[in-house]
Short mmCIF file of C-alpha atoms in Angstrom, two decimals:
data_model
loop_
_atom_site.label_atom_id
_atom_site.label_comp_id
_atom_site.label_asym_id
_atom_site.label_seq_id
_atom_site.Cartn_x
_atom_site.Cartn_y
_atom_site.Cartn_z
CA UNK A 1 71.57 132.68 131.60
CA UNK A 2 71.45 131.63 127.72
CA UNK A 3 74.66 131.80 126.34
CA UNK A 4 73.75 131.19 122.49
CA UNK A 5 74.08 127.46 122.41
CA UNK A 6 70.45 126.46 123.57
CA UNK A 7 68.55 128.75 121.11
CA UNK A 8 69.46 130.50 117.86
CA UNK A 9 70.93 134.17 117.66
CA UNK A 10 67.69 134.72 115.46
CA UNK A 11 65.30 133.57 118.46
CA UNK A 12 67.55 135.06 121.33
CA UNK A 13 67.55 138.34 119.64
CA UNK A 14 63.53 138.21 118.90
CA UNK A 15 62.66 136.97 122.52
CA UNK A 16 60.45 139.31 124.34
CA UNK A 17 62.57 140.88 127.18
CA UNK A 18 60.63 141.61 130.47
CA UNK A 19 62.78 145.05 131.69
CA UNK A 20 62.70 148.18 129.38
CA UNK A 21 65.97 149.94 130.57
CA UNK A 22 69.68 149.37 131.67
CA UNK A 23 72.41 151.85 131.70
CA UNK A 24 75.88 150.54 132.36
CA UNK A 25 78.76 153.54 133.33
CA UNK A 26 81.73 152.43 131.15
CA UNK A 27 82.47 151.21 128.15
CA UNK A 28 85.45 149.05 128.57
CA UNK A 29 86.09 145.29 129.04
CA UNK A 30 83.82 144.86 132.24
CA UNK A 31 81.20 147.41 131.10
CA UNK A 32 80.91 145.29 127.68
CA UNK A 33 80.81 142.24 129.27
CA UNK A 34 78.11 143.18 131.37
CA UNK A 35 76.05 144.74 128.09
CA UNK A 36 76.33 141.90 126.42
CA UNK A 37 74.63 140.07 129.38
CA UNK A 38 71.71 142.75 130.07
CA UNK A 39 71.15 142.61 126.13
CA UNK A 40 69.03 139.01 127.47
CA UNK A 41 67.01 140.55 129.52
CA UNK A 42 66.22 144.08 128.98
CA UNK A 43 64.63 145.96 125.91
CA UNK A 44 67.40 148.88 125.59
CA UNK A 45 70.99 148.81 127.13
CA UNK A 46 72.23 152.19 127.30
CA UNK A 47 76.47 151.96 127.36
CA UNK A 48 77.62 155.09 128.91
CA UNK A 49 81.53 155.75 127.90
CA UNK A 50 83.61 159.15 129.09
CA UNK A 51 86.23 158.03 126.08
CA UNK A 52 85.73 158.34 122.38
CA UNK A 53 85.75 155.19 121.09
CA UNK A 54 89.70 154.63 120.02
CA UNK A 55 90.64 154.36 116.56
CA UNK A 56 91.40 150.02 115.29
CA UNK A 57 95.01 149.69 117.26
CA UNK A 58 94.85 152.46 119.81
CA UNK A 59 94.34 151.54 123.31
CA UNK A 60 91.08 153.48 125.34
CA UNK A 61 92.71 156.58 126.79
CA UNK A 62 90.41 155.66 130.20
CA UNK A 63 92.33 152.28 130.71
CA UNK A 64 96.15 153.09 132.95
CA UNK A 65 97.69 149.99 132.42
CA UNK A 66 96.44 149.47 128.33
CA UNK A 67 99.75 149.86 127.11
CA UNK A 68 100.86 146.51 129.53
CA UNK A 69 100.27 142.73 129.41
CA UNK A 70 97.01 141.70 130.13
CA UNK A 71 96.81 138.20 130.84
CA UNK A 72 93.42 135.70 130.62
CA UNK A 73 93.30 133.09 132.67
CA UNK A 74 92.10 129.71 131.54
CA UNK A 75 88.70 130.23 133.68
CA UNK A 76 88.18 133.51 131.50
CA UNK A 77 89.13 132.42 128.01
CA UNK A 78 86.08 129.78 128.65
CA UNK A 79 83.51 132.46 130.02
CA UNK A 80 84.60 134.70 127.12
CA UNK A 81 83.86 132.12 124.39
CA UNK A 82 80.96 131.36 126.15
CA UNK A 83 79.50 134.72 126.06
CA UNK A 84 80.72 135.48 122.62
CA UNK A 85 80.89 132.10 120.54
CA UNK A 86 83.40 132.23 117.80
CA UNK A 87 85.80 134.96 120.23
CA UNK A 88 89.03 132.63 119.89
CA UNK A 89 88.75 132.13 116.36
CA UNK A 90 87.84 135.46 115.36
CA UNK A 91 91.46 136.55 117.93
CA UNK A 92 93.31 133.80 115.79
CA UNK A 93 92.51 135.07 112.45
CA UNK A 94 94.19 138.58 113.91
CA UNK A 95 97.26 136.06 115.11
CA UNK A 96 96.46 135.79 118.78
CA UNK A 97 98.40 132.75 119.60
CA UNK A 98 95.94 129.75 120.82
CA UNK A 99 98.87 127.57 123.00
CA UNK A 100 98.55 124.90 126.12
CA UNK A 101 100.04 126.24 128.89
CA UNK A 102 102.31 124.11 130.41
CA UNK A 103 104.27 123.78 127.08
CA UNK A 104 104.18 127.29 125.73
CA UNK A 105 104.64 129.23 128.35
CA UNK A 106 107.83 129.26 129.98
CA UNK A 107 107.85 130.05 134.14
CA UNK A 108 111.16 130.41 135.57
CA UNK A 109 109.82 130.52 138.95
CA UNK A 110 112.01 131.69 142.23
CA UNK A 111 112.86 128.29 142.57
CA UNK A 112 113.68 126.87 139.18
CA UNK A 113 112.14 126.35 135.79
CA UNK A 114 108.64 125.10 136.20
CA UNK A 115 108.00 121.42 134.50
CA UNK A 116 107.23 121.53 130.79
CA UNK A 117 104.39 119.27 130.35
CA UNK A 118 101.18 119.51 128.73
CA UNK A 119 98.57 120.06 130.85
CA UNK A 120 95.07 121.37 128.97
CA UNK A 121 95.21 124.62 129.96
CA UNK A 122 94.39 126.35 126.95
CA UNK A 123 95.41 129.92 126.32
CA UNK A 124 94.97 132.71 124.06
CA UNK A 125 96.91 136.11 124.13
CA UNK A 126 96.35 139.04 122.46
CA UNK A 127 96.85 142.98 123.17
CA UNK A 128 93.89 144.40 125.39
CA UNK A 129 93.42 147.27 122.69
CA UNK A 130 92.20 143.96 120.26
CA UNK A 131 90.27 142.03 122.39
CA UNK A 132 88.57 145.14 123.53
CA UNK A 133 87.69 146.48 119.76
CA UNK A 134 86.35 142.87 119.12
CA UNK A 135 84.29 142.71 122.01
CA UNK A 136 83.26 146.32 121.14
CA UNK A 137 82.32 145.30 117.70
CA UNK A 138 80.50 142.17 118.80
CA UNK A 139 77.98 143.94 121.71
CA UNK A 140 77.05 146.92 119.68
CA UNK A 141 75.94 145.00 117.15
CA UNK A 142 73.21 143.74 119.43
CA UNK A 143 69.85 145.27 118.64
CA UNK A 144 69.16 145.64 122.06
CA UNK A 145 72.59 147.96 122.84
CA UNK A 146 73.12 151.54 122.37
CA UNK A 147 76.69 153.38 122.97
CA UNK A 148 76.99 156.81 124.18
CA UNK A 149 80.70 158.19 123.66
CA UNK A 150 81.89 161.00 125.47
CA UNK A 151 79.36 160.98 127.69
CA UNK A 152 80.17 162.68 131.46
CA UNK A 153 78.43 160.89 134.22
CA UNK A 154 77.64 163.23 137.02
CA UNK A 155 75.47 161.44 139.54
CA UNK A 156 72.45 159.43 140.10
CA UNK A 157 69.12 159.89 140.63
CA UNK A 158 67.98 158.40 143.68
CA UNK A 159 64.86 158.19 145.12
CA UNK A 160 65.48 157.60 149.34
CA UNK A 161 61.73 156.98 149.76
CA UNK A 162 61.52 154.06 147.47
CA UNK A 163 65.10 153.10 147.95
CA UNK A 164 66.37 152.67 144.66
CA UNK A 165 67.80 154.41 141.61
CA UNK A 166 66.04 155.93 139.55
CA UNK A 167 67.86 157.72 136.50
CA UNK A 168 71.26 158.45 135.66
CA UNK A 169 72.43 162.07 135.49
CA UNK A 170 75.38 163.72 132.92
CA UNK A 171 76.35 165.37 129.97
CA UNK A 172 77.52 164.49 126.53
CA UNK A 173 80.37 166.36 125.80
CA UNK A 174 80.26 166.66 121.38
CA UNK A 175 83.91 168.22 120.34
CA UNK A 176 83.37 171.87 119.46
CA UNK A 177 79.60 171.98 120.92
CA UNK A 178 77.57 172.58 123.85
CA UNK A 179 77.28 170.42 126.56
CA UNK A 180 74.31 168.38 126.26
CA UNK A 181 72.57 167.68 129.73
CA UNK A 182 70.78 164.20 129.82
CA UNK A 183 68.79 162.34 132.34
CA UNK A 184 68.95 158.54 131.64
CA UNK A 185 65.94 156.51 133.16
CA UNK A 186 66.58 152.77 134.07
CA UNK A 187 65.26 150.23 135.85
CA UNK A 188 68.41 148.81 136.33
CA UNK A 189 72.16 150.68 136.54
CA UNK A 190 75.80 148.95 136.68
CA UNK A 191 78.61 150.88 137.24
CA UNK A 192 81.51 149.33 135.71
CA UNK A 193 83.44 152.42 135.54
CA UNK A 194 86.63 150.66 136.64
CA UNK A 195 89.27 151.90 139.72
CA UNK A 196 88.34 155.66 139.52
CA UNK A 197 84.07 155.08 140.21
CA UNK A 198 82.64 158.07 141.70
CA UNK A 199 80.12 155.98 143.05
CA UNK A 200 80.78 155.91 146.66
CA UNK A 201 81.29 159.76 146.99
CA UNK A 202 77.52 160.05 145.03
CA UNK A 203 75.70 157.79 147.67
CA UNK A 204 77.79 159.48 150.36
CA UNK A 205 75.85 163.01 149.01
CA UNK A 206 72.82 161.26 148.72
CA UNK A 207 73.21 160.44 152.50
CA UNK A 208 73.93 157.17 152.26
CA UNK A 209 76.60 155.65 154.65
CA UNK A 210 80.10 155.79 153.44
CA UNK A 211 81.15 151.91 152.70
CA UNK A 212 84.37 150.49 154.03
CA UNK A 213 87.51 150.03 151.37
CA UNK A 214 90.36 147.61 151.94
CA UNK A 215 93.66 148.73 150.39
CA UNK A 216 96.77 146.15 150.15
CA UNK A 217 99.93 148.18 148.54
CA UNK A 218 101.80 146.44 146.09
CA UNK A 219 105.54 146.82 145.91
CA UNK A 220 105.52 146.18 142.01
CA UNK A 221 106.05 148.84 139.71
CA UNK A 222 106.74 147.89 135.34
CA UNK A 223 108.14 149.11 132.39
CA UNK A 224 106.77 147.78 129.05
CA UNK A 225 107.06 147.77 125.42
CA UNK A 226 106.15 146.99 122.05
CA UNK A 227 108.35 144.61 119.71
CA UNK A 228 108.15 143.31 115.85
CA UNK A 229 109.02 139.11 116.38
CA UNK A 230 111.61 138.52 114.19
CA UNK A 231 112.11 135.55 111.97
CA UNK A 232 114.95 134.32 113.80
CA UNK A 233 112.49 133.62 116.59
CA UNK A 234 109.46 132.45 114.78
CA UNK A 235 111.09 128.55 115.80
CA UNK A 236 111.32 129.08 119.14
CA UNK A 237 109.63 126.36 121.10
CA UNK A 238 107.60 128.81 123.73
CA UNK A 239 105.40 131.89 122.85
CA UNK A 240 105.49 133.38 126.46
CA UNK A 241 108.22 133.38 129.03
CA UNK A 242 107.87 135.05 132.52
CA UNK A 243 110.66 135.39 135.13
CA UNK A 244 108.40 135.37 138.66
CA UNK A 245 109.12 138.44 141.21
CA UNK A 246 108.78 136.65 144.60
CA UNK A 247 110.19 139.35 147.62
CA UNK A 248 112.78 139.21 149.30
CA UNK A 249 114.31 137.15 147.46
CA UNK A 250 113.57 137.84 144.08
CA UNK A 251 112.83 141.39 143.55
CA UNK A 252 113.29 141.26 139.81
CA UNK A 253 110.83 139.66 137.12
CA UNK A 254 109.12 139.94 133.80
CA UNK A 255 107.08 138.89 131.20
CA UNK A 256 107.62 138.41 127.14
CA UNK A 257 104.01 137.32 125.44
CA UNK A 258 103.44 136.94 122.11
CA UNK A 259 100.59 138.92 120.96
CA UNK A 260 98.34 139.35 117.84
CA UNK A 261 100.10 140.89 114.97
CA UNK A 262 103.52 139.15 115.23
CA UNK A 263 104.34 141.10 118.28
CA UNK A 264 105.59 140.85 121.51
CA UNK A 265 104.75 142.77 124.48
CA UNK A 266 108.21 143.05 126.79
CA UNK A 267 106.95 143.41 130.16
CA UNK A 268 110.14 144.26 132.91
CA UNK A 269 108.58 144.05 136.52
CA UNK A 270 110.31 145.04 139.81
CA UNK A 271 110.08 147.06 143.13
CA UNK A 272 108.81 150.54 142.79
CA UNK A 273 111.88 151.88 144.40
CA UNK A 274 113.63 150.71 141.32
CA UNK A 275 112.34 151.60 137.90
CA UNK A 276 113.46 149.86 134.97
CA UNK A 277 115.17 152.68 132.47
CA UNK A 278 113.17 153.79 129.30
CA UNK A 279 116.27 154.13 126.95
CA UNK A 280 117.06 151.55 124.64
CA UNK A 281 120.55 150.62 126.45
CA UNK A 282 119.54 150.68 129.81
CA UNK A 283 116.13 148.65 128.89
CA UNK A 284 118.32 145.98 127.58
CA UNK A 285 120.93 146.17 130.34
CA UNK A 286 117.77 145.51 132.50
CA UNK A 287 116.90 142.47 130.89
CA UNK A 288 120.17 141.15 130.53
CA UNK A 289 120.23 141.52 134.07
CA UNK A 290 117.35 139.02 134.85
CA UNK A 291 117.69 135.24 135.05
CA UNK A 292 115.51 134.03 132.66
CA UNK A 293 117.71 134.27 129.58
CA UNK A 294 114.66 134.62 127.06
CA UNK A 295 114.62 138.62 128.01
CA UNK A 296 118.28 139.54 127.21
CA UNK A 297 117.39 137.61 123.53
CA UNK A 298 113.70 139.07 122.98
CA UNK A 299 115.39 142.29 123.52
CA UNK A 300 118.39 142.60 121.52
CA UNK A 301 116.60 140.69 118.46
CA UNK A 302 112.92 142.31 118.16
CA UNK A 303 112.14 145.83 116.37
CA UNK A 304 111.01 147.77 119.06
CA UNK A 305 107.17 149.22 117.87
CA UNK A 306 106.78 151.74 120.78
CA UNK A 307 108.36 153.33 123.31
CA UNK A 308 108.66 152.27 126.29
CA UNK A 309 106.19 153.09 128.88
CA UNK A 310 105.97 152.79 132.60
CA UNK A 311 103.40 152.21 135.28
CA UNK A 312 103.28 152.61 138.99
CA UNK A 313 101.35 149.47 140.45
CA UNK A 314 98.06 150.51 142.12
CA UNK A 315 98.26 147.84 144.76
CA UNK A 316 94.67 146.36 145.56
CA UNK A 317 91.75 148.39 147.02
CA UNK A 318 88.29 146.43 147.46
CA UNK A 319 85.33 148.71 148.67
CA UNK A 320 82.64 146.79 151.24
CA UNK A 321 79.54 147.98 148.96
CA UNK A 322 78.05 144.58 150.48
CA UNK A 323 78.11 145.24 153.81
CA UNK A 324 76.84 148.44 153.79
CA UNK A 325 73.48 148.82 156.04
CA UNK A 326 71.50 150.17 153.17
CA UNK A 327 71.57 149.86 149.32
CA UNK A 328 69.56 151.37 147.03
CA UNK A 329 67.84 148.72 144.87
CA UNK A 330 68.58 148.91 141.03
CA UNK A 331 72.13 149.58 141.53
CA UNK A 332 74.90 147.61 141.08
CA UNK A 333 78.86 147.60 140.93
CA UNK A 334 81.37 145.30 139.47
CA UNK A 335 84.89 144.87 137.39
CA UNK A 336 87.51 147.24 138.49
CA UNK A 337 84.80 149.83 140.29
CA UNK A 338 84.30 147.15 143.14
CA UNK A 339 87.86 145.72 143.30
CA UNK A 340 90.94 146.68 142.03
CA UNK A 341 93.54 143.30 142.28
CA UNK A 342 96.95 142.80 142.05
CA UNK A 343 97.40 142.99 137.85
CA UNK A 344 100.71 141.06 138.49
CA UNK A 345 98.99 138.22 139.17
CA UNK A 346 96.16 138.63 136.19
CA UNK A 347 92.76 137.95 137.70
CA UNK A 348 90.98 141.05 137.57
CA UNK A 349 89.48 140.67 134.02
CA UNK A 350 88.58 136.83 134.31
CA UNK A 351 87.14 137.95 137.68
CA UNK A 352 85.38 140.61 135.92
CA UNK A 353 83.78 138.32 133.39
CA UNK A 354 82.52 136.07 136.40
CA UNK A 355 80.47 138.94 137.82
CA UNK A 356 78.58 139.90 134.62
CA UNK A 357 77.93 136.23 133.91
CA UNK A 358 77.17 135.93 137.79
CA UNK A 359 74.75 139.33 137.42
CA UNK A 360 73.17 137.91 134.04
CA UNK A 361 72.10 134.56 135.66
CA UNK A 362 70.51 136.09 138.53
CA UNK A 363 68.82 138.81 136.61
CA UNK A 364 67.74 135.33 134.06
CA UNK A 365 66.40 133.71 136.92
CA UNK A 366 64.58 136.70 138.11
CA UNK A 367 63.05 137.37 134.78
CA UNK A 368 61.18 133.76 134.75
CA UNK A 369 59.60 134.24 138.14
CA UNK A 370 58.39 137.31 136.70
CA UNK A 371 60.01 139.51 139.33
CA UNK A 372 61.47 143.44 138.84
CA UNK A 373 64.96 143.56 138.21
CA UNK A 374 66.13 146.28 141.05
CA UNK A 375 65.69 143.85 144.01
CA UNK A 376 68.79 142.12 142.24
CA UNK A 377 71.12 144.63 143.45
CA UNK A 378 71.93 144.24 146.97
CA UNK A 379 71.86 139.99 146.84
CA UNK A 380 74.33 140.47 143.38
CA UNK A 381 76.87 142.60 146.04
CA UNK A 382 76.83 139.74 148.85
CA UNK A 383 77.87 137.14 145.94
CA UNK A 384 79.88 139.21 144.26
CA UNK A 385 81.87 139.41 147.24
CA UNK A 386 81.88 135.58 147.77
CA UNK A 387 83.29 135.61 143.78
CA UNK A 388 86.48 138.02 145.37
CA UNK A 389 87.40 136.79 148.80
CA UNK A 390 89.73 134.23 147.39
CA UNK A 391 91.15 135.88 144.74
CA UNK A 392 91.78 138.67 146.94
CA UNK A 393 93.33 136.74 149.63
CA UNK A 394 95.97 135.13 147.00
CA UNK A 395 96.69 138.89 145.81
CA UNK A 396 96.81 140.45 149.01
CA UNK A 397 98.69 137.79 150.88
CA UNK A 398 101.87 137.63 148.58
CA UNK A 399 101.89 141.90 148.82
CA UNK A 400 101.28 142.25 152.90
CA UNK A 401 104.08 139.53 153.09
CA UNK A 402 106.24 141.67 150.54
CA UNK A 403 106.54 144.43 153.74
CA UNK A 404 108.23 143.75 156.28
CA UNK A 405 106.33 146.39 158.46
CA UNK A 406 102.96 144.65 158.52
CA UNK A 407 102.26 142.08 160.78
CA UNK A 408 100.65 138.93 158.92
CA UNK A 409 97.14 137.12 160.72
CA UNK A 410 97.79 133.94 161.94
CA UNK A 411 95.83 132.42 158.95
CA UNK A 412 98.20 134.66 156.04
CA UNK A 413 101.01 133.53 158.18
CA UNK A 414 100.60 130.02 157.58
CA UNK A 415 98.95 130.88 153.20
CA UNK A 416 102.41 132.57 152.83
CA UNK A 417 104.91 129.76 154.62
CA UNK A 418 103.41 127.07 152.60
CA UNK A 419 103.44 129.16 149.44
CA UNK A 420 106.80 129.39 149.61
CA UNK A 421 107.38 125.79 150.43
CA UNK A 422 105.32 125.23 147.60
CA UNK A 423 107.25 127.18 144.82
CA UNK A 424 109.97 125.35 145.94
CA UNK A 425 108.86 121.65 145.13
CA UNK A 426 107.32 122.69 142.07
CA UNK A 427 110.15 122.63 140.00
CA UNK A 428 110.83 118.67 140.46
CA UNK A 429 106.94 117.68 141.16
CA UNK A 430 105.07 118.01 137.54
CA UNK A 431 102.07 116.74 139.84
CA UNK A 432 101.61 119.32 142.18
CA UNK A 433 102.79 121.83 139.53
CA UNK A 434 99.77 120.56 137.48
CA UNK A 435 97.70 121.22 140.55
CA UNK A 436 99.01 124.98 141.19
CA UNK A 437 98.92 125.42 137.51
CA UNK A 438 94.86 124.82 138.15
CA UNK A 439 94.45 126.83 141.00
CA UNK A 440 96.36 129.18 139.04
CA UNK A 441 93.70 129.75 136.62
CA UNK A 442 90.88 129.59 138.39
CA UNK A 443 90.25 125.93 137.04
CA UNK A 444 90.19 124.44 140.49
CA UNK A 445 89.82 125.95 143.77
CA UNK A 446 92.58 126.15 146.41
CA UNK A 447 91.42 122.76 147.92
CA UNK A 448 93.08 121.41 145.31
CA UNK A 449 96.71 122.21 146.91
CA UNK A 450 95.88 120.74 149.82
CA UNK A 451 95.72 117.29 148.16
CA UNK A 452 97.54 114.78 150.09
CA UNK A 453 99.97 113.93 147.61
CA UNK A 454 100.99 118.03 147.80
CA UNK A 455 101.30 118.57 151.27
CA UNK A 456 103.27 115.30 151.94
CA UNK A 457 105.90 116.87 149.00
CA UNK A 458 105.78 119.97 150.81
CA UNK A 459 106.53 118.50 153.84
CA UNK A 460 109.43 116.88 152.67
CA UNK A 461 110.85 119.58 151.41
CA UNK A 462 110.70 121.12 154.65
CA UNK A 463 112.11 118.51 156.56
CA UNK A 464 115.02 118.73 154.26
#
């Protein structure tokens, strides 16, 4: 897939595309990142969004956990910048802190303070109601990209002789008019409508199989809210500062990240069954309550800019579109609309930005062997699903071994034991915390833990 630093803008933008039509359902972070690859490829992308588009500073009414941190990994930061060139500079101009993370960010972890240490894992963080008007901003200024605002999706249409999709069906929905009832043609449709997709109950009517879903509750529930940084803090030597939840024995955490605009966002994490209050007093009575000292001062020092707001954890619910016998070609399904993960542990949007790079590079490679694009579909699904399977095991493993109730495999038996003899060495072992910092975002894959170095540390530990 070009990413804008083998050709010019100029001579992308004027290359001849071979596919006329692309619809994507939803306009948020997924749905733009997967415009802005179909913009290489196809004539007209047709952005289909149930939302108006928010006013500069408002969060999209369609996203449940806007008003909460929203943290990129070091693995999406670089397929962000990729995608849009210029992205990190354009967030730092707004004062979206650019900082390493093993000396900025501050993990008190179950077990201890993490090692401060640089390790050149650069991070940016910014509120998602910024990144998303920038990205916004950015894709429909593509010639190729059209947005449709308050526009209700109500099905597709599918033709079950050819196997494949053929339109998409809805209305636009103008304040104070009528309905207007719109048939969409495209030769290629990605539904990136996030956790709430219809799509499985459309292809069920259609007569389609119904696919399998996976659902992992999470035990999680958070309070957040907005705060001015004072100058008293503008010294400090960190710009985020978590406290990790780690059940049992650590049902309490939290997260303080300094955001664009000389703000933090004051994130208070813990089990559902116990909901951090929404009054000033009790919020910071909460926080004075947690270990990590950095809450209790955050707290009591910043302006508070919002109120506070609170969110139920939706746990993590993957749905099998993969291994479903048939699949209509032209159809696809990523971001949030395929798998919902764990947001404590912040991989769903850098996972999200590895499908639509994953979809655009397939789609490239189909467009120079001079091939249709709907045959894409069903191969996109099986690799999409190699793209989850270890993100979802690290999500799902920490929140099955969170109940008590559920019986563990074997193989999540063993993940979870030397997990936790993990976070316990990584306090006095910058090595290995380097390591797990990697595998942490996305860097390096898990393989990486299993160095020898690790497991002999581990092992120690243990024998102690």
């Amino acid at each position: 897939m070009a990413s804008g630093t083998d050709i010019s803008r100029a001579e992308a933008e004027a290359a001849p595309r071979p596919w006329r039509q692309a619809v994507v359902l939803g306009g948020g972070y997924a749905g733009l990142l997967t415009a802005r690859v179909l913009a290489e490829t196809f004539e007209r992308v047709t952005v289909i969004e149930r939302d108006r588009a928010p006013r500069a500073g408002e969060p999209r009414p369609g996203v449940p956990q806007a008003r909460h941190p929203h943290g990129m990994l070091a693995r999406g930061g670089q397929l962000l910048e990729t995608l849009f060139p210029g992205l990190r500079e354009e967030l730092s101009a707004r004062q979206a802190p650019v900082f390493d993370f093993g000396t900025a960010y501050r993990s008190l972890l179950p077990t201890g303070w993490a090692p401060s240490a640089h390790l050149d894992i650069p991070l940016q963080s910014c509120g998602r109601d910024t990144l998303e008007e920038c990205l916004r901003r950015r894709v429909t200024a593509l010639p190729q990209v059209e947005t449709l605002d308050g526009f209700r999706a109500d099905g597709l249409a599918l033709d079950r002789a050819a196997g494949r999709v053929r339109a998409v069906i809805g209305r636009r929905l103008a304040p104070g008019a009528t309905p207007e009832n719109l048939t969409l043609p495209a030769d290629l449709v990605v539904d990136a409508t996030g956790r709430s997709s219809p799509l499985s109950r459309w292809l069920e009517a259609a007569g389609y199989p119904r696919a399998r879903r996976l659902a992992v509750a999470s035990p999680f529930a958070y309070s957040s809210r907005l705060y001015e940084i004072p100058d008293s803090a503008r010294d400090h030597d960190w710009l985020c500062s978590v406290e990790v939840p780690f059940l049992p024995a650590v049902p309490r955490g939290g997260g303080i990240l300094a955001i664009d605009g000389g703000r933090w966002i004051i994130c208070l994490i813990t089990r559902d069954d116990d909901l951090p209050p929404a009054d000033d007093t009790g919020f910071l009575e909460y926080a004075t309550g947690l270990r990590n000292p950095h809450f209790a001062e955050c707290v009591a020092e910043g302006t508070p800019l919002s109120r506070t707001y609170r969110h139920t954890n939706p746990g993590n619910h993957w749905t099998l579109f993969h291994k479903m016998p048939a699949w209509p070609d032209g159809l696809t399904v990523l971001g949030d609309a395929l798998c919902t993960l764990n947001p404590l542990y912040g991989q769903g949007m850098t996972v999200a930005a590895e499908q639509a790079v994953l979809l655009g590079t397939m789609l490239g490679e189909r467009a120079a062997a001079g091939k249709p694009a709907g045959p894409v579909a069903r191969p996109f699904q099986r690799r999409a699903a190699r793209l989850l399977r270890l993100p979802w095991t690290f999500s799902t493993t920490a929140d099955l071994a969170a109940d008590p109730s559920r019986a563990l495999s074997l193989g999540r038996r063993l993940a979870h034991r030397y997990l936790t003899g993990l976070l316990a060495v990584l306090p006095e072992d910058p090595a290995a915390y380097r390591r797990f910092a990697r595998v942490q975002h996305m860097l390096d894959g898990p393989a990486a833990l299993a160095h020898p170095s690790v497991l002999l540390s581990v092992l120690r530990h243990c024998a102690r």
